[in-house]
Short mmCIF file of C-alpha atoms and ligand atoms in Angstrom, two decimals:
data_model
loop_
_atom_site.label_atom_id
_atom_site.label_comp_id
_atom_site.label_asym_id
_atom_site.label_seq_id
_atom_site.Cartn_x
_atom_site.Cartn_y
_atom_site.Cartn_z
CA MET A 179 8.72 -18.18 -100.79
CA ILE A 180 10.70 -18.00 -98.08
CA THR A 181 11.34 -16.82 -94.80
CA THR A 182 14.53 -15.05 -95.06
CA ASN A 183 16.07 -15.77 -91.59
CA ASN A 184 15.58 -19.46 -92.41
CA PHE A 185 18.78 -18.97 -94.34
CA VAL A 186 23.15 -18.18 -93.91
CA ASN A 187 23.57 -15.17 -95.30
CA GLU A 188 24.91 -13.83 -98.46
CA LEU A 189 28.17 -11.83 -96.73
CA ASP A 190 28.60 -15.31 -94.67
CA LEU A 191 28.76 -17.90 -97.67
CA ALA A 192 30.62 -15.26 -99.69
CA LEU A 193 33.50 -15.27 -96.54
CA GLN A 194 33.88 -19.16 -96.52
CA GLU A 195 34.20 -18.58 -100.52
CA LYS A 196 37.88 -15.81 -99.33
CA HIS A 197 38.46 -19.39 -97.22
CA LYS A 198 38.28 -21.68 -100.58
CA GLY A 199 40.07 -19.94 -102.80
CA GLU A 200 43.06 -19.74 -100.17
CA ILE A 201 43.03 -23.41 -99.75
CA ARG A 202 42.76 -23.80 -103.44
CA GLN A 203 46.18 -21.20 -103.08
CA LYS A 204 48.13 -23.26 -100.76
CA ILE A 205 47.80 -26.35 -101.56
CA LYS A 206 47.75 -26.33 -105.94
CA ASP A 207 49.75 -28.91 -106.87
CA LYS A 208 50.22 -30.73 -103.96
CA GLY A 209 48.44 -33.88 -104.76
CA LEU A 210 46.59 -33.58 -101.13
CA CYS A 211 44.14 -36.49 -100.42
CA ALA A 212 41.12 -36.16 -98.08
CA PHE A 213 39.65 -39.03 -96.22
CA VAL A 214 35.37 -38.66 -94.83
CA PHE A 215 34.71 -41.63 -92.63
CA THR A 216 30.60 -41.08 -92.07
CA LEU A 217 28.63 -42.88 -88.95
CA GLY A 218 24.88 -42.60 -88.36
CA CYS A 219 22.07 -41.89 -90.34
CA GLN A 220 20.86 -40.86 -94.02
CA GLN A 221 20.96 -37.64 -92.48
CA ASN A 222 25.24 -37.80 -92.16
CA GLU A 223 25.63 -39.35 -95.39
CA ALA A 224 24.36 -36.46 -96.99
CA ASP A 225 26.11 -34.27 -95.25
CA SER A 226 29.01 -36.41 -95.88
CA GLU A 227 28.92 -35.65 -99.92
CA ARG A 228 28.15 -31.89 -99.15
CA ILE A 229 31.83 -32.24 -97.04
CA ARG A 230 33.37 -34.31 -99.52
CA GLY A 231 32.42 -31.40 -102.28
CA VAL A 232 33.44 -28.80 -100.70
CA LEU A 233 36.76 -30.28 -99.43
CA ARG A 234 37.20 -31.74 -103.83
CA GLU A 235 36.08 -28.29 -104.81
CA VAL A 236 39.24 -26.51 -103.13
CA GLY A 237 41.42 -28.57 -104.63
CA TYR A 238 41.62 -32.11 -102.36
CA LYS A 239 41.16 -35.59 -104.13
CA ILE A 240 39.40 -37.80 -101.81
CA THR A 241 41.11 -41.35 -100.84
CA GLU A 242 39.39 -44.05 -99.84
CA ASN A 243 43.09 -44.69 -98.44
CA GLU A 244 43.31 -43.52 -94.80
CA GLU A 245 46.69 -44.07 -94.24
CA LYS A 246 47.19 -41.79 -97.50
CA ALA A 247 45.18 -39.00 -96.36
CA ASP A 248 46.47 -35.16 -95.57
CA LEU A 249 42.90 -34.14 -94.31
CA LEU A 250 40.82 -36.33 -92.49
CA ILE A 251 37.63 -36.41 -91.23
CA VAL A 252 35.37 -37.71 -88.93
CA ASN A 253 31.35 -37.22 -89.50
CA THR A 254 29.62 -38.69 -86.48
CA CYS A 255 26.92 -40.08 -84.65
CA ALA A 256 25.24 -39.93 -81.23
CA ILE A 257 21.69 -41.16 -81.29
CA ARG A 258 23.53 -43.88 -78.72
CA GLU A 259 26.25 -44.12 -76.92
CA HIS A 260 27.72 -47.36 -79.32
CA ALA A 261 28.35 -44.63 -82.08
CA GLU A 262 30.08 -42.45 -79.81
CA ARG A 263 31.47 -45.29 -79.33
CA ARG A 264 33.33 -46.23 -82.68
CA ALA A 265 33.52 -42.32 -83.11
CA LEU A 266 35.73 -41.85 -80.35
CA SER A 267 37.73 -44.94 -81.12
CA ILE A 268 37.67 -43.77 -84.86
CA ILE A 269 39.79 -40.67 -83.69
CA GLY A 270 41.95 -42.65 -81.95
CA ARG A 271 43.22 -44.31 -84.63
CA PHE A 272 43.94 -41.66 -86.65
CA LYS A 273 46.56 -40.35 -83.43
CA HIS A 274 50.05 -41.90 -85.26
CA TYR A 275 48.90 -39.98 -88.55
CA LYS A 276 49.30 -36.89 -86.51
CA ALA A 277 51.95 -38.46 -85.76
CA LYS A 278 54.03 -39.08 -88.30
CA ASN A 279 53.40 -36.46 -89.94
CA PRO A 280 52.36 -33.49 -87.89
CA ASP A 281 51.11 -31.37 -91.26
CA ILE A 282 48.22 -33.65 -91.09
CA ILE A 283 44.75 -31.81 -90.31
CA ILE A 284 42.12 -33.70 -88.63
CA GLY A 285 38.63 -32.82 -88.30
CA VAL A 286 35.50 -33.97 -86.42
CA CYS A 287 31.90 -33.44 -87.08
CA GLY A 288 28.73 -34.07 -86.64
CA CYS A 289 25.89 -34.93 -83.42
CA MET A 290 28.91 -36.19 -81.62
CA THR A 291 30.09 -33.00 -81.44
CA ALA A 292 27.39 -30.43 -81.43
CA GLN A 293 27.52 -31.55 -77.83
CA GLU A 294 29.29 -29.52 -75.91
CA HIS A 295 30.34 -32.15 -73.13
CA ARG A 296 32.32 -34.24 -76.53
CA ALA A 297 33.32 -31.06 -77.48
CA ASN A 298 35.50 -30.22 -74.58
CA GLN A 299 36.38 -34.17 -74.76
CA ILE A 300 38.33 -34.56 -77.99
CA LYS A 301 39.26 -29.79 -76.91
CA HIS A 302 41.11 -32.11 -73.45
CA SER A 303 41.94 -35.44 -74.69
CA TYR A 304 42.85 -35.34 -78.15
CA HIS A 305 45.45 -32.52 -78.50
CA TYR A 306 45.98 -33.49 -82.63
CA VAL A 307 42.62 -32.91 -83.71
CA ASP A 308 42.75 -29.66 -85.06
CA PHE A 309 38.98 -28.86 -85.40
CA THR A 310 35.76 -29.68 -84.09
CA PHE A 311 32.36 -28.46 -85.30
CA GLY A 312 28.56 -29.00 -84.99
CA THR A 313 26.21 -29.88 -87.47
CA SER A 314 24.70 -26.96 -88.95
CA MET A 315 28.24 -25.01 -89.07
CA LEU A 316 29.18 -27.22 -92.41
CA TYR A 317 29.33 -24.75 -94.50
CA ARG A 318 32.31 -22.95 -92.83
CA LEU A 319 34.62 -26.11 -93.27
CA PRO A 320 36.63 -24.23 -95.20
CA GLU A 321 37.17 -21.32 -92.63
CA PHE A 322 38.61 -24.06 -90.07
CA ILE A 323 40.90 -26.19 -93.33
CA ASN A 324 42.14 -22.27 -93.49
CA ASN A 325 42.41 -21.50 -89.96
CA ALA A 326 44.40 -25.35 -90.09
CA LEU A 327 46.79 -24.76 -92.66
CA ASN A 328 47.97 -21.64 -91.40
CA LYS A 329 48.82 -23.57 -88.23
CA GLY A 330 46.19 -21.47 -86.44
CA LYS A 331 44.12 -21.79 -83.11
CA ARG A 332 42.36 -25.35 -82.89
CA ARG A 333 38.51 -24.58 -83.35
CA PHE A 334 36.04 -26.46 -81.35
CA LEU A 335 32.41 -25.02 -82.27
CA LEU A 336 28.69 -25.97 -81.66
CA ASP A 337 25.99 -25.56 -83.35
CA SER A 338 24.65 -21.79 -83.47
CA GLU A 339 21.93 -20.81 -81.55
CA LYS A 340 19.60 -20.17 -84.28
CA PRO A 341 20.96 -22.75 -87.29
CA GLN A 342 20.28 -21.61 -90.89
CA ILE A 343 20.31 -23.28 -94.18
CA ALA A 344 23.47 -22.73 -96.44
CA GLU A 345 21.97 -23.49 -99.87
CA GLY A 346 24.89 -24.06 -103.11
CA LEU A 347 26.88 -26.49 -101.67
CA GLU A 348 28.70 -28.62 -103.91
CA ILE A 349 28.05 -32.01 -103.50
CA GLU A 350 30.01 -35.17 -104.56
CA ARG A 351 27.66 -38.19 -104.18
CA GLU A 352 28.72 -41.42 -103.29
CA SER A 353 26.50 -43.21 -106.23
CA ASN A 354 25.31 -41.65 -110.08
CA TYR A 355 21.87 -43.36 -109.09
CA LYS A 356 21.25 -43.38 -106.15
CA ALA A 357 20.42 -39.92 -104.42
CA TRP A 358 19.42 -38.39 -100.97
CA VAL A 359 17.73 -34.93 -101.29
CA SER A 360 17.62 -33.16 -97.67
CA ILE A 361 14.27 -31.49 -97.72
CA MET A 362 14.46 -30.05 -93.83
CA TYR A 363 16.72 -30.01 -91.02
CA GLY A 364 16.70 -30.32 -87.65
CA CYS A 365 13.32 -31.73 -85.44
CA ASN A 366 11.27 -30.09 -82.66
CA ASN A 367 9.61 -33.72 -81.33
CA PHE A 368 11.11 -33.38 -78.23
CA CYS A 369 11.05 -37.33 -78.28
CA THR A 370 12.21 -37.53 -74.41
CA TYR A 371 14.54 -40.16 -75.58
CA CYS A 372 16.10 -38.83 -78.28
CA ILE A 373 19.27 -36.11 -78.62
CA VAL A 374 18.69 -35.86 -81.85
CA PRO A 375 16.84 -31.89 -81.43
CA TYR A 376 19.38 -30.74 -78.91
CA VAL A 377 22.20 -31.45 -82.05
CA ARG A 378 20.50 -30.89 -85.43
CA GLY A 379 18.38 -27.39 -83.46
CA ARG A 380 14.65 -26.80 -84.79
CA GLU A 381 13.29 -27.78 -87.66
CA ARG A 382 14.15 -25.32 -91.08
CA SER A 383 12.44 -26.88 -94.56
CA ARG A 384 13.76 -25.42 -97.52
CA ASN A 385 12.62 -23.93 -100.33
CA MET A 386 10.82 -25.73 -102.02
CA LYS A 387 12.03 -24.75 -105.35
CA ASP A 388 15.29 -25.46 -104.50
CA VAL A 389 13.87 -29.21 -103.22
CA LEU A 390 12.31 -29.56 -107.33
CA ASP A 391 15.17 -27.81 -108.57
CA GLU A 392 17.66 -30.49 -107.60
CA VAL A 393 14.96 -33.49 -108.05
CA LYS A 394 14.83 -31.88 -111.15
CA ASP A 395 17.96 -32.31 -112.00
CA LEU A 396 18.76 -35.44 -110.47
CA ALA A 397 16.16 -36.52 -112.37
CA LYS A 398 17.76 -35.28 -115.72
CA ARG A 399 21.36 -37.07 -115.02
CA GLY A 400 19.19 -40.29 -114.95
CA TYR A 401 19.64 -41.13 -111.21
CA LYS A 402 16.63 -43.79 -110.55
CA ASP A 403 16.36 -43.89 -106.60
CA ILE A 404 15.64 -40.83 -104.37
CA THR A 405 14.94 -40.27 -101.19
CA LEU A 406 13.44 -36.71 -99.62
CA LEU A 407 15.70 -36.37 -96.34
CA GLY A 408 14.50 -34.94 -92.97
CA GLN A 409 14.16 -36.32 -89.49
CA ASN A 410 10.47 -35.50 -90.12
CA VAL A 411 9.44 -34.91 -93.27
CA ASN A 412 5.43 -34.84 -92.76
CA SER A 413 6.11 -31.32 -90.89
CA TYR A 414 7.93 -30.43 -94.10
CA GLY A 415 7.50 -26.47 -94.65
CA LYS A 416 5.61 -25.36 -91.57
CA ASP A 417 8.26 -23.09 -91.23
CA LEU A 418 8.11 -21.63 -94.76
CA GLU A 419 6.07 -18.56 -96.55
CA GLY A 420 2.39 -20.26 -97.80
CA LYS A 421 3.20 -23.34 -95.82
CA PRO A 422 3.48 -25.83 -98.78
CA THR A 423 2.85 -28.94 -97.05
CA ILE A 424 4.65 -32.19 -98.00
CA ALA A 425 1.99 -33.38 -100.25
CA ASP A 426 2.31 -29.81 -102.29
CA LEU A 427 6.06 -31.01 -102.92
CA LEU A 428 5.26 -34.65 -103.51
CA ASN A 429 1.97 -33.60 -105.59
CA GLU A 430 4.76 -31.02 -107.36
CA ILE A 431 7.44 -33.54 -107.88
CA ALA A 432 5.03 -36.41 -109.38
CA LYS A 433 4.57 -33.36 -112.10
CA ILE A 434 8.36 -34.17 -113.30
CA GLU A 435 9.23 -36.63 -115.67
CA GLY A 436 11.40 -39.24 -115.65
CA ASP A 437 11.79 -43.28 -114.53
CA PHE A 438 12.30 -43.14 -110.73
CA MET A 439 10.94 -43.91 -107.60
CA ILE A 440 11.10 -41.25 -104.27
CA HIS A 441 11.63 -42.55 -100.90
CA LEU A 442 10.87 -40.51 -97.79
CA MET A 443 13.05 -40.83 -94.35
CA THR A 444 11.54 -40.37 -91.93
CA SER A 445 7.79 -39.95 -91.57
CA HIS A 446 6.62 -38.84 -87.27
CA PRO A 447 3.05 -40.43 -87.48
CA ARG A 448 2.03 -38.12 -85.35
CA ASP A 449 2.12 -35.46 -88.28
CA ALA A 450 1.44 -38.12 -90.98
CA SER A 451 -2.12 -36.42 -92.65
CA SER A 452 -4.71 -38.06 -95.16
CA GLU A 453 -3.53 -35.69 -98.10
CA MET A 454 -0.19 -37.18 -97.68
CA ILE A 455 -1.18 -39.96 -98.01
CA GLU A 456 -3.11 -39.39 -100.84
CA ALA A 457 -0.17 -37.49 -102.13
CA LEU A 458 1.53 -40.53 -102.21
CA SER A 459 -1.02 -42.57 -103.70
CA LYS A 460 -0.76 -40.50 -107.09
CA ASN A 461 1.93 -40.38 -107.06
CA PRO A 462 3.46 -42.32 -110.42
CA HIS A 463 7.37 -42.11 -108.91
CA SER A 464 6.68 -42.92 -105.08
CA ALA A 465 8.65 -46.17 -104.11
CA ASN A 466 6.03 -48.29 -102.47
CA HIS A 467 7.42 -48.64 -99.52
CA PHE A 468 6.93 -46.78 -96.30
CA HIS A 469 8.99 -46.74 -93.17
CA LEU A 470 6.60 -45.46 -89.89
CA PRO A 471 8.73 -45.86 -86.40
CA LEU A 472 6.71 -46.73 -84.33
CA GLN A 473 8.95 -47.28 -81.27
CA SER A 474 6.45 -49.14 -79.14
CA GLY A 475 3.41 -50.28 -79.00
CA SER A 476 1.98 -49.84 -75.41
CA ASP A 477 0.30 -46.34 -74.99
CA ALA A 478 2.20 -45.95 -71.82
CA ILE A 479 5.10 -45.78 -73.32
CA LEU A 480 4.33 -43.69 -75.54
CA LYS A 481 3.28 -41.16 -73.84
CA LYS A 482 6.51 -41.36 -71.58
CA MET A 483 8.31 -40.74 -75.03
CA ASN A 484 6.50 -37.91 -75.94
CA ARG A 485 5.30 -39.41 -78.82
CA HIS A 486 1.71 -37.63 -79.49
CA TYR A 487 -0.16 -40.67 -81.22
CA ASP A 488 -1.52 -44.14 -79.11
CA LYS A 489 -1.39 -47.30 -80.67
CA GLN A 490 -4.76 -47.12 -82.26
CA ARG A 491 -3.94 -44.25 -84.33
CA TYR A 492 -0.33 -45.58 -85.46
CA LEU A 493 -2.66 -48.99 -86.27
CA SER A 494 -5.41 -46.73 -88.42
CA ILE A 495 -2.51 -44.93 -90.18
CA VAL A 496 -1.43 -48.11 -91.53
CA ASP A 497 -4.74 -49.24 -92.81
CA GLU A 498 -5.29 -45.95 -94.66
CA LEU A 499 -1.44 -46.02 -95.94
CA ARG A 500 -2.63 -50.37 -96.78
CA GLU A 501 -6.05 -49.54 -98.55
CA LYS A 502 -4.56 -46.83 -101.10
CA ASN A 503 -1.50 -47.99 -101.62
CA LYS A 504 -2.03 -51.61 -102.58
CA GLY A 505 1.17 -54.03 -101.94
CA ILE A 506 2.86 -51.10 -99.37
CA THR A 507 5.34 -52.42 -97.91
CA PHE A 508 6.54 -51.26 -94.50
CA THR A 509 9.42 -50.90 -92.20
CA THR A 510 9.41 -49.18 -88.20
CA ASP A 511 12.52 -48.49 -85.45
CA ILE A 512 11.54 -50.13 -82.68
CA ILE A 513 12.81 -49.50 -78.79
CA VAL A 514 13.31 -51.26 -76.58
CA GLY A 515 13.73 -50.96 -73.20
CA PHE A 516 12.35 -47.50 -72.67
CA PRO A 517 12.70 -46.20 -68.96
CA GLY A 518 9.79 -47.66 -67.06
CA GLU A 519 8.94 -50.60 -69.39
CA THR A 520 7.17 -53.09 -67.31
CA GLU A 521 6.68 -56.85 -69.39
CA GLU A 522 3.01 -56.14 -70.46
CA ASP A 523 4.47 -52.72 -72.19
CA PHE A 524 6.74 -54.68 -74.09
CA ASN A 525 3.74 -57.66 -75.77
CA GLN A 526 2.45 -55.06 -76.49
CA THR A 527 4.64 -53.79 -78.63
CA VAL A 528 4.86 -57.49 -79.58
CA GLU A 529 1.08 -57.49 -80.26
CA ILE A 530 1.53 -54.70 -82.56
CA VAL A 531 4.15 -56.10 -84.59
CA LYS A 532 2.08 -59.44 -85.25
CA LYS A 533 -0.84 -57.54 -85.89
CA VAL A 534 0.89 -55.34 -88.45
CA ARG A 535 3.31 -57.85 -90.13
CA PHE A 536 6.44 -55.34 -90.84
CA ASP A 537 7.81 -56.41 -94.11
CA SER A 538 11.12 -56.00 -91.25
CA ILE A 539 11.91 -53.47 -88.37
CA PHE A 540 15.13 -51.57 -87.10
CA SER A 541 15.09 -52.98 -83.63
CA PHE A 542 17.18 -50.84 -80.87
CA ILE A 543 18.12 -51.50 -77.58
CA TYR A 544 17.24 -47.99 -76.13
CA SER A 545 20.67 -46.10 -74.91
CA PRO A 546 20.32 -43.46 -72.70
CA ARG A 547 21.59 -40.39 -74.02
CA LYS A 548 22.95 -37.77 -71.47
CA GLY A 549 20.73 -34.65 -71.63
CA THR A 550 17.51 -35.96 -72.63
CA PRO A 551 14.49 -36.32 -69.93
CA ALA A 552 15.08 -40.58 -70.05
CA TYR A 553 18.12 -39.87 -69.27
CA GLU A 554 16.91 -38.84 -65.81
CA MET A 555 14.23 -41.54 -65.67
CA GLU A 556 14.50 -45.27 -63.85
CA GLN A 557 15.77 -47.59 -65.72
CA VAL A 558 15.34 -50.93 -66.84
CA PRO A 559 18.31 -54.02 -66.37
CA GLU A 560 20.66 -54.43 -69.30
CA GLU A 561 20.02 -57.96 -69.32
CA ILE A 562 16.10 -57.80 -69.84
CA LYS A 563 16.84 -54.99 -72.66
CA HIS A 564 18.81 -57.77 -74.27
CA LYS A 565 16.05 -60.72 -73.53
CA ARG A 566 13.11 -58.35 -75.13
CA TYR A 567 15.69 -57.67 -77.80
CA ASP A 568 16.25 -61.05 -78.77
CA TYR A 569 12.28 -62.37 -78.92
CA LEU A 570 11.50 -59.02 -80.95
CA CYS A 571 14.10 -59.82 -83.54
CA GLN A 572 12.92 -63.73 -82.83
CA VAL A 573 8.84 -62.85 -83.63
CA GLN A 574 9.78 -60.42 -86.93
CA ASN A 575 12.76 -63.47 -88.22
CA GLU A 576 10.07 -65.14 -88.81
CA ILE A 577 6.80 -62.83 -90.27
CA SER A 578 9.46 -61.36 -92.74
CA ASN A 579 10.51 -65.28 -93.47
CA GLU A 580 6.93 -65.29 -93.91
CA ILE A 581 6.18 -62.52 -96.76
CA ASN A 582 9.03 -62.75 -98.39
CA GLN A 583 8.06 -66.63 -98.84
CA THR A 584 5.09 -64.91 -100.70
CA TYR A 585 7.24 -63.62 -103.45
CA VAL A 586 8.38 -66.79 -104.80
CA GLY A 587 7.60 -67.28 -108.06
CA LYS A 588 6.45 -63.63 -108.99
CA ILE A 589 8.56 -61.20 -111.16
CA ILE A 590 9.21 -57.60 -110.11
CA ARG A 591 11.41 -54.80 -110.80
CA VAL A 592 14.80 -53.95 -108.97
CA LEU A 593 16.85 -51.61 -108.81
CA VAL A 594 20.18 -52.77 -109.46
CA ASP A 595 23.08 -52.12 -106.98
CA GLY A 596 26.29 -54.45 -107.84
CA LYS A 597 28.23 -57.61 -107.87
CA SER A 598 27.54 -58.96 -104.32
CA LYS A 599 30.51 -59.20 -102.57
CA ASN A 600 30.98 -62.78 -102.05
CA ASN A 601 29.88 -64.46 -105.44
CA GLU A 602 31.43 -63.66 -109.10
CA ASN A 603 28.32 -63.67 -110.50
CA VAL A 604 25.72 -62.20 -108.68
CA TYR A 605 24.56 -59.03 -107.96
CA THR A 606 22.77 -57.82 -105.21
CA SER A 607 19.66 -54.92 -106.20
CA ARG A 608 16.68 -53.93 -103.94
CA THR A 609 12.97 -53.42 -105.17
CA GLU A 610 11.17 -50.48 -104.63
CA GLY A 611 10.04 -51.96 -101.17
CA ASN A 612 13.53 -51.33 -100.39
CA LYS A 613 13.49 -55.67 -100.13
CA ILE A 614 16.49 -56.85 -101.08
CA VAL A 615 16.86 -59.24 -104.26
CA HIS A 616 20.74 -61.27 -105.22
CA PHE A 617 20.66 -62.55 -108.72
CA GLU A 618 22.27 -64.61 -111.30
CA CYS A 619 22.91 -62.62 -114.24
CA ASP A 620 26.56 -63.09 -116.79
CA ASN A 621 26.01 -58.46 -117.21
CA ASP A 622 26.65 -55.86 -115.16
CA TYR A 623 22.71 -53.45 -115.12
CA THR A 624 24.37 -51.46 -111.90
CA GLY A 625 22.29 -48.41 -111.68
CA GLU A 626 18.88 -49.44 -113.84
CA PHE A 627 15.50 -51.21 -113.12
CA ILE A 628 15.28 -55.14 -114.30
CA ASN A 629 13.09 -57.51 -113.93
CA VAL A 630 14.09 -60.53 -111.50
CA LYS A 631 11.55 -63.68 -110.86
CA ILE A 632 12.01 -64.85 -107.48
CA THR A 633 13.36 -68.54 -106.90
CA LYS A 634 13.73 -68.28 -103.65
CA ALA A 635 13.82 -65.78 -100.26
CA ASP A 636 14.60 -66.27 -95.87
CA THR A 637 14.14 -63.86 -93.51
CA PHE A 638 17.07 -61.33 -94.68
CA ALA A 639 16.28 -61.66 -98.82
CA LEU A 640 14.58 -62.98 -101.35
CA TYR A 641 16.84 -64.60 -104.71
CA GLY A 642 16.91 -64.68 -108.38
CA GLU A 643 17.36 -64.42 -111.85
CA LYS A 644 17.02 -62.39 -114.21
CA ILE A 645 14.50 -62.61 -116.93
N1 5AD B 780 18.40 -45.48 -77.84
C1 5AD B 780 17.88 -45.97 -78.81
N2 5AD B 780 17.54 -45.95 -79.40
C2 5AD B 780 16.99 -44.61 -80.22
N3 5AD B 780 16.95 -44.16 -81.36
C3 5AD B 780 16.49 -42.56 -80.62
N4 5AD B 780 17.54 -42.16 -79.96
C4 5AD B 780 17.80 -43.78 -79.63
C5 5AD B 780 18.03 -43.89 -78.16
N5 5AD B 780 18.59 -42.99 -77.37
C6 5AD B 780 15.85 -44.86 -82.12
C7 5AD B 780 14.87 -44.45 -82.71
C8 5AD B 780 14.56 -43.57 -83.53
C9 5AD B 780 16.74 -43.94 -84.45
C10 5AD B 780 16.62 -43.36 -85.88
O1 5AD B 780 16.83 -44.64 -83.88
O2 5AD B 780 14.17 -45.36 -82.95
O3 5AD B 780 13.84 -43.26 -84.68
FE1 SF4 B 781 14.54 -38.09 -82.79
FE2 SF4 B 781 12.07 -37.97 -81.57
FE3 SF4 B 781 12.27 -35.60 -83.12
FE4 SF4 B 781 12.28 -38.34 -84.57
S1 SF4 B 781 11.05 -37.16 -83.91
S2 SF4 B 781 14.34 -37.30 -84.64
S3 SF4 B 781 12.94 -39.68 -82.77
S4 SF4 B 781 12.99 -36.22 -81.80
#
């Protein structure tokens, strides 16, 4: 079932095993700690779980306290300028740890460091950083750490021309009831605003068997919430032999026993097929929630964004999903202030938001990304972008509030996430539709499904009591 060149070969993986053995010897009995800071999306969260898995495997203790760490890794994001600024400020903060203790190892990875200009910037302006590497080089972490332990030359490695998948890496999952399962990596879409295809390479899918084995194992271990991850999960399998589709994968997952729900993150409307929608509707594990990035409600802007659908097509996918999956909740991503966006274009986005009535939206002010086509286009002035963003939030907040009020009086199943930060007897949970529910309870049901009666709602959450 595999196209072999999708995968890192066994010799390369064996070499990493050798480095792991050497690190284990070097740090044995020293009680060294490692700290991993993660910025960005779920894909990065998933990558950090692999990083922690490898670090623990070679003998580091994982710490949440950066001041105690002997090895510090920053897993960066590049999606917007703000994310890069945050990464640089965190890397900056690590400087004094190295000044105090020169044996400390500092590494930076993720989307930001997959860009040549950023890798160079770190090389030249952050002299205390020992290594950086691009997203597809994660499997070589043992080699980079071993080199740093040997006081070897600083390393700054971008992605390979043709990034590959490394199967079998250890994963240290943050949660024992919620899990990310990457089903594919990279993106072929080249939306004109987006840096992802440049920092995560072309689409490559994991073998269906590897994905299914992982999901089966998680279900057996009692995981309740499994998110199938990829930049564009709807094009899963196109590069595999036999071309299995996301619908095939969902149909196989449907056969797995256990009380767990499946989320998809993220779907591109361009590839949302009727087969996929059908497979979701028949799947007993499907969480009745769909995240379908709209980006803009203007056909002219969608075209300039290179999105390959228009608002009519978008609306018809929403209709089909709603028809086949009663009560499904919708979320979306919207970019405000894309180059050339006129007031009329923006109004069309607002119109779609009012028409679809999303449960919630993730809206972003367009951030120019160096190296992408939109970076070169004529930009919308900052104050206009901010004004539109504020207005869109206002419109959506009203809709979210109205939808949430309809839950008052209903009994819904939620997955408990743990104690609320602000209040001792209050717990936080999520509905299958991904809505936040706070409820009072004397017992701790973290990681379990329970039923809650909703008594109150506002724009951002539902409130209730366990029944
Ligand atoms: N500026 C603002 N938002 C962006 N996104 C991607 N690139 C940019 C950018 N340059 C948003 C898109 C995407 C989400 C993950 O981030 O809405 O769906
Ligand atoms: Fe970026 Fe578009 Fe790919 Fe999503 S589909 S990662 S927005 S290029």
